[in-house]
Amino acid sequence: MEGMTMRVQDEARLHAYHDGELSGFARWRFERNLRRSPGLQRELAELRSLSSLLHQQEAGGAPGVDLWDRIALGLPAADARRAEDREAPSVGRGAAWWLKPIGAVAATAAVAVAYLYPGASPTAPVSGNVVRWIDSGERGVVVLEDDPDSTIIWVMDDAVDGASIGGGSDLV
Amino acid sequence: MARRSEAEVTSYRTLGALALAVGWLFAGAAAAEEAEKIPVKVLVTHVSNEGTGVEPGGKGLHDNFRKHQIPFNSVRVIKKERVVMELDEVHRIPLPNGRKARIRPISRRENSVLMAVDVEGSVKVDARMRSQKPFIIRAGKHDGGNLVISLELDD
């Protein structure tokens, strides 16, 4: 019951903050909580997206380029968040994560820590340490993410049959 | 010289404490605002085997490729910038092949940011980025080589 009360209060503050109704100390406190809470950040981002859409519709015009950009970039984000929500903390998780099938499309090759996908499908998020969701359309993609110094996403130009990183026409 | 009354001294003390508290609050608010900013280093390069060498700004990228036995001997820096973004803000990166890449920070944790990246005509990816760990994406063929975008948190 107490949790529910807190939740209602949080939501009220979230809306007040979004509408610019918090000021002074209340605003500072909320921003401090916001900084510490990915869930709250997510809710605020969603509220802002929704608000933009509504304003656009009220104006009666077509959504602008920026709005489309945000919507387009927001769609994969929702999947990525779901992947993160489902996932336990990834301490000690190795490259073997990438051997998990990505929806209907499974990894076809694994060389060292490089994993080659025949066109990563957007149908399901992936849950690596770095890459949470990927869509390369029909193109194959090699993901090198198990390196402490960098993550490399190498997208092939064509079908992946026989393609491998370190050779083939995609490299030059 | 008249001595200040005890009440007067107490008032000064109270005012001093209040001033300190207000200062602390403003400092905290400023720090919170600063924490919402997400600085990102963006590097657009052309990598190939043209034999023209590695430009200084592309050395880190070349080292990362070499570590993975990806055989390039030339890295040319096309664009290098540092952008300070906010959550949910979209930044566009025009590419020399006429396409563009777009990035948007989705959420922030202590030392990482979940970033949506859309390289037009190539790949869309959501990735959790950290500082000191560049996120490198091939953005297609260009001018006899490859366009490569490197993104890195600059916290």
mmCIF file of C-alpha atoms in Angstrom:
data_model
loop_
_atom_site.group_PDB
_atom_site.id
_atom_site.type_symbol
_atom_site.label_atom_id
_atom_site.label_comp_id
_atom_site.label_asym_id
_atom_site.label_seq_id
_atom_site.Cartn_x
_atom_site.Cartn_y
_atom_site.Cartn_z
ATOM 1 C CA MET A 1 0.000 0.000 0.000
ATOM 2 C CA GLU A 2 2.829 2.308 0.953
ATOM 3 C CA GLY A 3 4.618 1.411 -2.279
ATOM 4 C CA MET A 4 1.525 2.260 -4.249
ATOM 5 C CA THR A 5 1.272 5.650 -2.518
ATOM 6 C CA MET A 6 4.900 6.317 -3.356
ATOM 7 C CA ARG A 7 4.293 5.319 -6.944
ATOM 8 C CA VAL A 8 1.342 7.707 -7.248
ATOM 9 C CA GLN A 9 3.437 10.501 -5.741
ATOM 10 C CA ASP A 10 6.311 9.791 -8.129
ATOM 11 C CA GLU A 11 3.971 9.872 -11.063
ATOM 12 C CA ALA A 12 2.429 13.159 -9.918
ATOM 13 C CA ARG A 13 5.905 14.671 -9.543
ATOM 14 C CA LEU A 14 6.924 13.318 -12.933
ATOM 15 C CA HIS A 15 3.989 15.022 -14.610
ATOM 16 C CA ALA A 16 4.546 18.208 -12.632
ATOM 17 C CA TYR A 17 8.211 18.232 -13.654
ATOM 18 C CA HIS A 18 7.321 17.574 -17.261
ATOM 19 C CA ASP A 19 4.838 20.438 -17.221
ATOM 20 C CA GLY A 20 7.374 22.798 -15.656
ATOM 21 C CA GLU A 21 5.397 23.053 -12.445
ATOM 22 C CA LEU A 22 8.189 22.055 -10.085
ATOM 23 C CA SER A 23 10.439 24.793 -8.925
ATOM 24 C CA GLY A 24 13.269 25.378 -6.518
ATOM 25 C CA PHE A 25 14.039 22.610 -4.098
ATOM 26 C CA ALA A 26 11.301 20.273 -5.398
ATOM 27 C CA ARG A 27 12.731 20.518 -8.883
ATOM 28 C CA TRP A 28 16.263 19.914 -7.632
ATOM 29 C CA ARG A 29 15.140 16.888 -5.618
ATOM 30 C CA PHE A 30 13.276 15.465 -8.561
ATOM 31 C CA GLU A 31 16.269 15.931 -10.864
ATOM 32 C CA ARG A 32 18.470 14.196 -8.344
ATOM 33 C CA ASN A 33 16.082 11.224 -8.295
ATOM 34 C CA LEU A 34 15.848 11.364 -12.055
ATOM 35 C CA ARG A 35 19.597 11.125 -12.375
ATOM 36 C CA ARG A 36 19.631 8.012 -10.210
ATOM 37 C CA SER A 37 16.652 6.253 -11.684
ATOM 38 C CA PRO A 38 16.780 4.823 -15.225
ATOM 39 C CA GLY A 39 13.096 3.906 -14.844
ATOM 40 C CA LEU A 40 12.143 7.485 -14.137
ATOM 41 C CA GLN A 41 14.303 8.708 -17.044
ATOM 42 C CA ARG A 42 12.524 6.257 -19.287
ATOM 43 C CA GLU A 43 9.099 7.395 -18.160
ATOM 44 C CA LEU A 44 10.034 11.027 -18.661
ATOM 45 C CA ALA A 45 11.359 10.299 -22.155
ATOM 46 C CA GLU A 46 8.148 8.489 -23.040
ATOM 47 C CA LEU A 47 6.054 11.293 -21.645
ATOM 48 C CA ARG A 48 8.003 13.805 -23.726
ATOM 49 C CA SER A 49 7.582 11.725 -26.889
ATOM 50 C CA LEU A 50 3.878 11.391 -26.276
ATOM 51 C CA SER A 51 3.555 15.074 -25.556
ATOM 52 C CA SER A 52 5.353 15.951 -28.806
ATOM 53 C CA LEU A 53 3.041 13.712 -30.760
ATOM 54 C CA LEU A 54 -0.021 15.256 -29.174
ATOM 55 C CA HIS A 55 1.179 18.777 -29.829
ATOM 56 C CA GLN A 56 1.859 17.849 -33.413
ATOM 57 C CA GLN A 57 -1.612 16.454 -33.836
ATOM 58 C CA GLU A 58 -3.174 19.476 -32.179
ATOM 59 C CA ALA A 59 -1.287 21.707 -34.584
ATOM 60 C CA GLY A 60 -2.826 19.712 -37.421
ATOM 61 C CA GLY A 61 0.417 19.519 -39.360
ATOM 62 C CA ALA A 62 2.585 16.604 -40.342
ATOM 63 C CA PRO A 63 5.248 15.704 -37.828
ATOM 64 C CA GLY A 64 8.524 17.441 -38.531
ATOM 65 C CA VAL A 65 11.785 15.755 -39.418
ATOM 66 C CA ASP A 66 13.070 15.893 -35.865
ATOM 67 C CA LEU A 67 9.956 14.221 -34.579
ATOM 68 C CA TRP A 68 10.249 11.416 -37.118
ATOM 69 C CA ASP A 69 13.877 11.018 -36.156
ATOM 70 C CA ARG A 70 12.926 10.658 -32.541
ATOM 71 C CA ILE A 71 10.161 8.201 -33.292
ATOM 72 C CA ALA A 72 12.362 6.168 -35.630
ATOM 73 C CA LEU A 73 15.173 6.054 -33.108
ATOM 74 C CA GLY A 74 12.727 5.357 -30.318
ATOM 75 C CA LEU A 75 11.327 2.158 -31.757
ATOM 76 C CA PRO A 76 14.456 0.052 -31.372
ATOM 77 C CA ALA A 77 15.034 1.714 -28.026
ATOM 78 C CA ALA A 78 11.877 0.186 -26.620
ATOM 79 C CA ASP A 79 13.173 -3.270 -27.495
ATOM 80 C CA ALA A 80 16.554 -2.501 -26.030
ATOM 81 C CA ARG A 81 14.992 -1.427 -22.772
ATOM 82 C CA ARG A 82 12.942 -4.578 -22.619
ATOM 83 C CA ALA A 83 16.105 -6.576 -23.169
ATOM 84 C CA GLU A 84 17.744 -4.727 -20.296
ATOM 85 C CA ASP A 85 14.765 -5.136 -18.029
ATOM 86 C CA ARG A 86 14.716 -8.888 -18.562
ATOM 87 C CA GLU A 87 18.364 -9.283 -18.122
ATOM 88 C CA ALA A 88 20.162 -9.986 -14.862
ATOM 89 C CA PRO A 89 23.325 -7.980 -14.157
ATOM 90 C CA SER A 90 25.871 -8.994 -16.750
ATOM 91 C CA VAL A 91 28.885 -9.510 -14.503
ATOM 92 C CA GLY A 92 31.142 -12.163 -15.930
ATOM 93 C CA ARG A 93 29.055 -12.684 -19.015
ATOM 94 C CA GLY A 94 31.221 -13.734 -21.907
ATOM 95 C CA ALA A 95 31.034 -13.779 -25.645
ATOM 96 C CA ALA A 96 28.949 -16.962 -25.536
ATOM 97 C CA TRP A 97 25.948 -14.695 -25.124
ATOM 98 C CA TRP A 98 26.139 -14.093 -28.811
ATOM 99 C CA LEU A 99 25.552 -17.736 -29.545
ATOM 100 C CA LYS A 100 21.970 -17.270 -28.473
ATOM 101 C CA PRO A 101 19.644 -17.155 -31.434
ATOM 102 C CA ILE A 102 18.286 -13.775 -32.418
ATOM 103 C CA GLY A 103 14.655 -14.578 -32.978
ATOM 104 C CA ALA A 104 14.324 -16.652 -36.104
ATOM 105 C CA VAL A 105 17.803 -15.692 -37.252
ATOM 106 C CA ALA A 106 20.646 -17.542 -35.621
ATOM 107 C CA ALA A 107 24.338 -16.790 -35.708
ATOM 108 C CA THR A 108 25.933 -18.732 -38.530
ATOM 109 C CA ALA A 109 29.565 -18.430 -37.620
ATOM 110 C CA ALA A 110 31.706 -17.633 -34.643
ATOM 111 C CA VAL A 111 35.393 -16.987 -34.996
ATOM 112 C CA ALA A 112 37.173 -16.117 -31.771
ATOM 113 C CA VAL A 113 34.971 -13.371 -30.361
ATOM 114 C CA ALA A 114 33.609 -12.304 -33.711
ATOM 115 C CA TYR A 115 30.061 -13.297 -34.464
ATOM 116 C CA LEU A 116 28.627 -13.089 -37.904
ATOM 117 C CA TYR A 117 24.922 -12.601 -38.408
ATOM 118 C CA PRO A 118 23.207 -13.059 -41.745
ATOM 119 C CA GLY A 119 21.259 -9.860 -41.328
ATOM 120 C CA ALA A 120 20.395 -9.196 -37.740
ATOM 121 C CA SER A 121 16.647 -9.152 -37.463
ATOM 122 C CA PRO A 122 14.714 -6.521 -35.567
ATOM 123 C CA THR A 123 12.206 -9.138 -34.446
ATOM 124 C CA ALA A 124 13.898 -9.629 -31.124
ATOM 125 C CA PRO A 125 16.403 -7.727 -29.070
ATOM 126 C CA VAL A 126 19.796 -9.195 -28.347
ATOM 127 C CA SER A 127 21.466 -9.151 -24.983
ATOM 128 C CA GLY A 128 25.181 -8.717 -25.281
ATOM 129 C CA ASN A 129 27.255 -6.625 -22.919
ATOM 130 C CA VAL A 130 27.213 -3.656 -25.248
ATOM 131 C CA VAL A 131 24.851 -4.243 -28.147
ATOM 132 C CA ARG A 132 21.252 -4.479 -26.976
ATOM 133 C CA TRP A 133 19.406 -4.469 -30.267
ATOM 134 C CA ILE A 134 20.528 -4.532 -33.870
ATOM 135 C CA ASP A 135 18.903 -4.424 -37.280
ATOM 136 C CA SER A 136 21.075 -4.625 -40.368
ATOM 137 C CA GLY A 137 18.274 -5.491 -42.766
ATOM 138 C CA GLU A 138 19.444 -8.093 -45.250
ATOM 139 C CA ARG A 139 23.093 -7.432 -44.631
ATOM 140 C CA GLY A 140 25.339 -9.637 -42.595
ATOM 141 C CA VAL A 141 26.990 -8.059 -39.611
ATOM 142 C CA VAL A 142 29.989 -8.995 -37.514
ATOM 143 C CA VAL A 143 29.911 -7.888 -33.905
ATOM 144 C CA LEU A 144 33.167 -7.719 -31.968
ATOM 145 C CA GLU A 145 32.120 -6.653 -28.506
ATOM 146 C CA ASP A 146 34.103 -8.708 -26.054
ATOM 147 C CA ASP A 147 37.069 -6.417 -26.079
ATOM 148 C CA PRO A 148 37.618 -4.061 -23.145
ATOM 149 C CA ASP A 149 38.955 -1.354 -25.448
ATOM 150 C CA SER A 150 36.343 -1.152 -28.199
ATOM 151 C CA THR A 151 33.247 -2.566 -29.807
ATOM 152 C CA ILE A 152 33.232 -3.011 -33.569
ATOM 153 C CA ILE A 153 30.116 -3.421 -35.705
ATOM 154 C CA TRP A 154 31.148 -4.432 -39.196
ATOM 155 C CA VAL A 155 28.229 -4.372 -41.600
ATOM 156 C CA MET A 156 28.683 -6.294 -44.846
ATOM 157 C CA ASP A 157 27.552 -4.824 -48.141
ATOM 158 C CA ASP A 158 26.016 -7.997 -49.505
ATOM 159 C CA ALA A 159 24.851 -11.443 -48.481
ATOM 160 C CA VAL A 160 27.084 -13.064 -45.918
ATOM 161 C CA ASP A 161 27.774 -16.396 -47.569
ATOM 162 C CA GLY A 162 31.490 -16.949 -47.210
ATOM 163 C CA ALA A 163 32.099 -13.512 -45.776
ATOM 164 C CA SER A 164 34.403 -13.129 -42.844
ATOM 165 C CA ILE A 165 36.103 -10.301 -41.129
ATOM 166 C CA GLY A 166 39.667 -9.793 -42.303
ATOM 167 C CA GLY A 167 38.959 -10.763 -45.864
ATOM 168 C CA GLY A 168 36.542 -10.252 -48.683
ATOM 169 C CA SER A 169 35.446 -7.246 -50.655
ATOM 170 C CA ASP A 170 33.792 -5.496 -47.714
ATOM 171 C CA LEU A 171 37.126 -4.575 -46.264
ATOM 172 C CA VAL A 172 38.426 -2.469 -49.131
ATOM 173 C CA MET B 1 32.136 49.913 21.654
ATOM 174 C CA ALA B 2 28.717 48.465 22.256
ATOM 175 C CA ARG B 3 28.543 44.715 22.555
ATOM 176 C CA ARG B 4 26.204 42.910 20.259
ATOM 177 C CA SER B 5 23.238 41.348 21.952
ATOM 178 C CA GLU B 6 22.945 37.582 22.083
ATOM 179 C CA ALA B 7 19.845 37.744 19.878
ATOM 180 C CA GLU B 8 21.736 39.721 17.245
ATOM 181 C CA VAL B 9 24.580 37.184 17.189
ATOM 182 C CA THR B 10 22.078 34.342 16.842
ATOM 183 C CA SER B 11 20.425 36.135 13.912
ATOM 184 C CA TYR B 12 23.758 36.538 12.140
ATOM 185 C CA ARG B 13 24.510 32.869 12.693
ATOM 186 C CA THR B 14 21.102 31.854 11.350
ATOM 187 C CA LEU B 15 21.575 34.053 8.295
ATOM 188 C CA GLY B 16 25.012 32.589 7.713
ATOM 189 C CA ALA B 17 23.666 29.048 7.938
ATOM 190 C CA LEU B 18 20.860 29.922 5.541
ATOM 191 C CA ALA B 19 23.283 31.427 3.052
ATOM 192 C CA LEU B 20 25.400 28.284 3.232
ATOM 193 C CA ALA B 21 22.337 26.070 2.713
ATOM 194 C CA VAL B 22 21.184 28.112 -0.287
ATOM 195 C CA GLY B 23 24.680 27.978 -1.787
ATOM 196 C CA TRP B 24 24.791 24.235 -1.291
ATOM 197 C CA LEU B 25 21.394 23.834 -2.950
ATOM 198 C CA PHE B 26 22.405 25.862 -5.982
ATOM 199 C CA ALA B 27 25.669 23.957 -6.273
ATOM 200 C CA GLY B 28 23.739 20.681 -6.095
ATOM 201 C CA ALA B 29 21.260 21.831 -8.725
ATOM 202 C CA ALA B 30 24.078 22.913 -11.027
ATOM 203 C CA ALA B 31 25.804 19.564 -10.551
ATOM 204 C CA ALA B 32 22.540 17.739 -11.327
ATOM 205 C CA GLU B 33 22.105 19.753 -14.492
ATOM 206 C CA GLU B 34 25.682 19.036 -15.516
ATOM 207 C CA ALA B 35 25.160 15.310 -14.903
ATOM 208 C CA GLU B 36 22.303 15.316 -17.406
ATOM 209 C CA LYS B 37 24.700 16.362 -20.159
ATOM 210 C CA ILE B 38 26.148 13.587 -22.244
ATOM 211 C CA PRO B 39 29.381 14.475 -24.021
ATOM 212 C CA VAL B 40 30.098 12.262 -27.012
ATOM 213 C CA LYS B 41 33.210 12.157 -29.173
ATOM 214 C CA VAL B 42 32.338 11.551 -32.815
ATOM 215 C CA LEU B 43 34.963 10.520 -35.325
ATOM 216 C CA VAL B 44 34.193 9.888 -38.996
ATOM 217 C CA THR B 45 37.033 8.273 -40.916
ATOM 218 C CA HIS B 46 37.888 6.715 -44.234
ATOM 219 C CA VAL B 47 39.810 3.482 -43.795
ATOM 220 C CA SER B 48 41.448 1.603 -46.633
ATOM 221 C CA ASN B 49 44.559 -0.102 -47.861
ATOM 222 C CA GLU B 50 45.617 2.794 -50.069
ATOM 223 C CA GLY B 51 48.981 2.942 -48.345
ATOM 224 C CA THR B 52 48.650 6.607 -47.411
ATOM 225 C CA GLY B 53 49.273 5.984 -43.739
ATOM 226 C CA VAL B 54 47.388 6.619 -40.542
ATOM 227 C CA GLU B 55 46.605 10.210 -39.616
ATOM 228 C CA PRO B 56 47.266 11.092 -35.959
ATOM 229 C CA GLY B 57 43.564 11.406 -35.150
ATOM 230 C CA GLY B 58 42.940 7.897 -36.459
ATOM 231 C CA LYS B 59 45.676 6.119 -34.538
ATOM 232 C CA GLY B 60 43.377 4.793 -31.824
ATOM 233 C CA LEU B 61 40.985 3.426 -34.404
ATOM 234 C CA HIS B 62 43.847 1.806 -36.309
ATOM 235 C CA ASP B 63 45.117 0.208 -33.104
ATOM 236 C CA ASN B 64 41.678 -1.225 -32.419
ATOM 237 C CA PHE B 65 41.468 -2.687 -35.915
ATOM 238 C CA ARG B 66 44.949 -4.103 -35.671
ATOM 239 C CA LYS B 67 44.097 -5.748 -32.381
ATOM 240 C CA HIS B 68 41.397 -7.686 -34.205
ATOM 241 C CA GLN B 69 43.648 -8.444 -37.167
ATOM 242 C CA ILE B 70 41.583 -6.231 -39.420
ATOM 243 C CA PRO B 71 44.109 -5.289 -42.072
ATOM 244 C CA PHE B 72 43.990 -1.569 -42.895
ATOM 245 C CA ASN B 73 47.068 0.528 -43.448
ATOM 246 C CA SER B 74 45.397 3.884 -44.066
ATOM 247 C CA VAL B 75 43.097 5.934 -41.879
ATOM 248 C CA ARG B 76 42.008 9.411 -42.943
ATOM 249 C CA VAL B 77 40.065 11.570 -40.510
ATOM 250 C CA ILE B 78 37.075 13.181 -42.224
ATOM 251 C CA LYS B 79 35.363 14.714 -39.234
ATOM 252 C CA LYS B 80 36.074 14.936 -35.561
ATOM 253 C CA GLU B 81 33.731 16.613 -33.123
ATOM 254 C CA ARG B 82 32.615 16.591 -29.539
ATOM 255 C CA VAL B 83 28.915 17.008 -29.024
ATOM 256 C CA VAL B 84 27.213 17.574 -25.695
ATOM 257 C CA MET B 85 23.822 15.938 -25.791
ATOM 258 C CA GLU B 86 20.869 15.557 -23.509
ATOM 259 C CA LEU B 87 18.764 12.461 -23.037
ATOM 260 C CA ASP B 88 16.385 11.950 -25.931
ATOM 261 C CA GLU B 89 18.113 14.537 -28.106
ATOM 262 C CA VAL B 90 18.893 13.552 -31.699
ATOM 263 C CA HIS B 91 22.221 14.510 -33.244
ATOM 264 C CA ARG B 92 22.780 14.069 -36.970
ATOM 265 C CA ILE B 93 26.138 13.230 -38.451
ATOM 266 C CA PRO B 94 26.310 13.942 -42.181
ATOM 267 C CA LEU B 95 28.474 11.430 -44.017
ATOM 268 C CA PRO B 96 30.533 12.099 -47.156
ATOM 269 C CA ASN B 97 28.570 9.467 -49.086
ATOM 270 C CA GLY B 98 25.493 11.707 -48.855
ATOM 271 C CA ARG B 99 23.886 9.658 -46.143
ATOM 272 C CA LYS B 100 23.683 10.459 -42.489
ATOM 273 C CA ALA B 101 23.955 8.827 -39.137
ATOM 274 C CA ARG B 102 21.795 9.762 -36.186
ATOM 275 C CA ILE B 103 22.452 9.169 -32.542
ATOM 276 C CA ARG B 104 20.185 9.562 -29.534
ATOM 277 C CA PRO B 105 20.975 8.866 -25.869
ATOM 278 C CA ILE B 106 18.111 6.868 -24.414
ATOM 279 C CA SER B 107 19.054 6.395 -20.801
ATOM 280 C CA ARG B 108 21.951 6.849 -18.496
ATOM 281 C CA ARG B 109 23.471 4.694 -15.805
ATOM 282 C CA GLU B 110 26.413 5.501 -13.586
ATOM 283 C CA ASN B 111 29.119 5.191 -16.189
ATOM 284 C CA SER B 112 27.314 4.226 -19.350
ATOM 285 C CA VAL B 113 24.673 5.479 -21.720
ATOM 286 C CA LEU B 114 22.233 3.444 -23.772
ATOM 287 C CA MET B 115 22.506 5.012 -27.208
ATOM 288 C CA ALA B 116 20.356 4.486 -30.296
ATOM 289 C CA VAL B 117 22.390 4.724 -33.484
ATOM 290 C CA ASP B 118 20.948 4.714 -36.981
ATOM 291 C CA VAL B 119 23.360 4.677 -39.888
ATOM 292 C CA GLU B 120 21.239 5.357 -42.925
ATOM 293 C CA GLY B 121 21.282 2.449 -45.358
ATOM 294 C CA SER B 122 23.475 0.343 -43.114
ATOM 295 C CA VAL B 123 22.511 -0.590 -39.600
ATOM 296 C CA LYS B 124 20.389 0.430 -36.641
ATOM 297 C CA VAL B 125 21.713 -0.481 -33.277
ATOM 298 C CA ASP B 126 21.059 0.252 -29.616
ATOM 299 C CA ALA B 127 24.186 -0.094 -27.555
ATOM 300 C CA ARG B 128 25.346 0.656 -24.056
ATOM 301 C CA MET B 129 28.348 2.910 -24.448
ATOM 302 C CA ARG B 130 31.036 3.660 -21.955
ATOM 303 C CA SER B 131 33.851 6.145 -21.823
ATOM 304 C CA GLN B 132 37.270 4.924 -22.924
ATOM 305 C CA LYS B 133 35.548 2.303 -25.057
ATOM 306 C CA PRO B 134 34.828 3.513 -28.583
ATOM 307 C CA PHE B 135 31.868 2.090 -30.428
ATOM 308 C CA ILE B 136 32.962 1.597 -34.031
ATOM 309 C CA ILE B 137 30.551 1.087 -36.910
ATOM 310 C CA ARG B 138 31.223 0.525 -40.573
ATOM 311 C CA ALA B 139 28.940 2.864 -42.502
ATOM 312 C CA GLY B 140 29.485 1.391 -45.964
ATOM 313 C CA LYS B 141 31.896 1.633 -48.860
ATOM 314 C CA HIS B 142 33.236 4.995 -49.924
ATOM 315 C CA ASP B 143 35.914 6.248 -52.267
ATOM 316 C CA GLY B 144 37.747 2.957 -52.628
ATOM 317 C CA GLY B 145 37.601 2.192 -48.917
ATOM 318 C CA ASN B 146 35.201 2.194 -46.006
ATOM 319 C CA LEU B 147 33.476 4.858 -44.008
ATOM 320 C CA VAL B 148 33.815 4.192 -40.327
ATOM 321 C CA ILE B 149 32.117 6.046 -37.487
ATOM 322 C CA SER B 150 33.532 5.912 -34.002
ATOM 323 C CA LEU B 151 31.474 7.067 -31.016
ATOM 324 C CA GLU B 152 32.751 7.375 -27.491
ATOM 325 C CA LEU B 153 31.461 8.867 -24.267
ATOM 326 C CA ASP B 154 33.706 11.693 -23.169
ATOM 327 C CA ASP B 155 32.868 11.781 -19.452
#
